[in-house]
Amino acid sequence: MAVSLVVHGRLKQSVVDMHGNVLLQRFLTRGSQFGVLGAAQADPVPVDVIAVEPSAVLKLDFETTLRFTREHATFGLNLTRSITNMVRQVLLSDRRPKTPSLVTIFHESQTSRPLTRRLIRRLSDLGETPCLMSDQTDGELIDSVPFRSLIDDGEYLTREDFRRQINQWSDSGRVIVDVDGALDPIHASLLVEFSEQVIWCSSHDKIESSVYRLKAIEARAPGWRDKINLVWILEDDSWVAPSATELRGLVNRDFKISFSEPQPNQGRMLLDGFERLVHHLRGVRIGLALGGGGARGMAHLGVLKALAQSGIVVDMIAGTSAGAMTGILGAAGLDAEHLTKLFAQDLKPAWPFRLLPRGSHLYLLYKYRLGQFDRMLRKYISNWTLQQLPVPVKSVTVDLVSGKPLVRDSGDATDSILESINIPVFSKPIVRNGQALVDGGLVNNIPADVLVESGCNFVIAVSVTAKLELEFAKNRPDTPTSEMTSASILQTILRSYLVQSVNMHSFGVQPADVVIEPDVTGIDLSEFSRTNELAAIGEKATLEAIPKIKALLTQLDDQLFPEN
């Protein structure tokens, strides 16, 4: 048996059972090992290891490994740490940050070059000691940051020289490579090969050149796509990124960054784009799961406001039903207070409905049956797609054809909302592409699990259906039979929806680190006219939870989230 140490590159390790079924998978990068536990076992578990990009691996027989461990204390310590990390990740489902040590930043335009300096300063403020390699030999050096030019005597560094320099800086913890996106494919591929994460900076006018250059890189090794991240540098008048479907298909994820002051009615979501990139490099991804609950979901607007005011930057949002509506609009960058005013205005029943008994129920039915939610939402977010929004966002809906939940993370943003809020009976299923789509709350009302599956290692969940008032149609548990009243069909539908949500509360919310439960009992699921009151309740509940959230984030990364 042998022990293998990953020198550079990336490999996929799969544990399989006796029938060849994959039990679990993990990726191995520079500094990882595989084979130690297997070599120590008399009957090792079958494991497949495949290089997903050009990689270098040092293979040692088990006896040599044991001898090195005895003779070289540092080798033994590093090997022990590697085994411990593997156990935490695989057996304990550890979600602690995993930070890339070598990051290359490609610039399609010189206007994005300041991003590198800003990143280095931010990482330095967090206690890191980054080193910098760049093709800008005449650039201004950053105080106390070790620097090496990528160009030596007019030529780019060779593979051997580059590797030698990286090894010399191995104790620094982070190496940043800063280079022009127009670099020839051979040298660009070399940098991508050695990097654990790649940041490709583009803009509206550089889409075609970015596609051309990334395709040239991908042609050399398709497996590199998983570690390439797109950064959009948005100009003053840009609120969302271009659609750029082909370009997005060449990268793993994208970030939208603007250093301009927010426009009117624009919140901090876009302005916080730079900090989301810092989170990514620190191995942190904060998710916000917003549950369904009809009008009670308007409490989520107060949650978004309180988190922003408290300086907690959310990296991803997932929502169901009303949670999808508020979450997607928040992810679009609209200010929470502005959204509260819009909803209070646009969802207030017209005067004829206010004169009728249970008029709010009839008004909600009217909005659904006449398709008025579509018109209202497009007034807010036009025809933007989910991919264009400042914050990655997912919505949950249910397909009645397959009987399974569907998670949307792309496509028309308004359609994603309409699918997720589509309450059965109030509206017909939305039929398209062989699917019949209804409210996602039928199967997963609080999608914290969706965020964990998407890589979030800290999840805040918000439930507006955790508590259930013991009253229905003015009937209480102690109401005599002779005094009980009958409920309308619409009342029954909404109450059934609420009861189902309460009883399914623990399904999707289970992996959340913090659960916020605004007390919205006593407010009917159709009372959107009380949006201001609901938002205030959500804000109050979130502010009460902020100390706990910050304390847990400190445990995740005490430099990024220091104790007050």
CSV table of C-alpha atoms in Angstrom, one decimal, residues 105-118 134-140 151 156 178-183 200-203 205-206 209-210 213 233 235 259:
chain,number,residue,atom,x,y,z
A,105,ILE,CA,-6.8,37.3,-10.8
A,106,PHE,CA,-7.2,37.9,-14.5
A,107,HIS,CA,-8.1,41.4,-15.7
A,108,GLU,CA,-9.8,42.0,-19.0
A,109,SER,CA,-9.4,45.7,-18.4
A,110,GLN,CA,-7.0,47.9,-16.5
A,111,THR,CA,-10.0,49.5,-14.7
A,112,SER,CA,-10.3,46.3,-12.5
A,113,ARG,CA,-6.6,46.3,-11.5
A,114,PRO,CA,-7.4,48.3,-8.2
A,115,LEU,CA,-9.5,45.3,-7.1
A,116,THR,CA,-6.3,43.3,-6.4
A,117,ARG,CA,-4.8,46.0,-4.2
A,118,ARG,CA,-8.0,46.4,-2.4
A,134,SER,CA,2.2,40.4,-11.1
A,135,ASP,CA,2.9,41.2,-14.7
A,136,GLN,CA,2.9,44.9,-13.9
A,137,THR,CA,6.6,45.5,-13.2
A,138,ASP,CA,6.1,49.3,-13.0
A,139,GLY,CA,3.2,49.2,-10.6
A,140,GLU,CA,3.3,50.7,-7.2
A,151,ILE,CA,8.3,38.7,-16.1
A,156,TYR,CA,7.4,35.1,-18.4
A,178,ASP,CA,-2.3,39.5,-10.7
A,179,VAL,CA,-2.2,39.3,-14.5
A,180,ASP,CA,-3.7,40.7,-17.8
A,181,GLY,CA,-6.5,38.7,-19.2
A,182,ALA,CA,-5.0,38.9,-22.6
A,183,LEU,CA,-2.1,36.6,-21.5
A,200,TRP,CA,-11.8,36.5,-13.9
A,201,CYS,CA,-12.7,40.2,-14.0
A,202,SER,CA,-14.9,41.3,-16.8
A,203,SER,CA,-17.5,44.0,-17.7
A,205,ASP,CA,-18.0,45.5,-23.0
A,206,LYS,CA,-15.6,42.6,-22.5
A,209,SER,CA,-13.2,38.5,-25.3
A,210,SER,CA,-13.8,36.8,-22.0
A,213,ARG,CA,-10.1,33.5,-23.7
A,233,ILE,CA,-17.2,45.2,-12.3
A,235,GLU,CA,-20.4,50.9,-13.7
A,259,PHE,CA,-17.7,50.7,-5.7
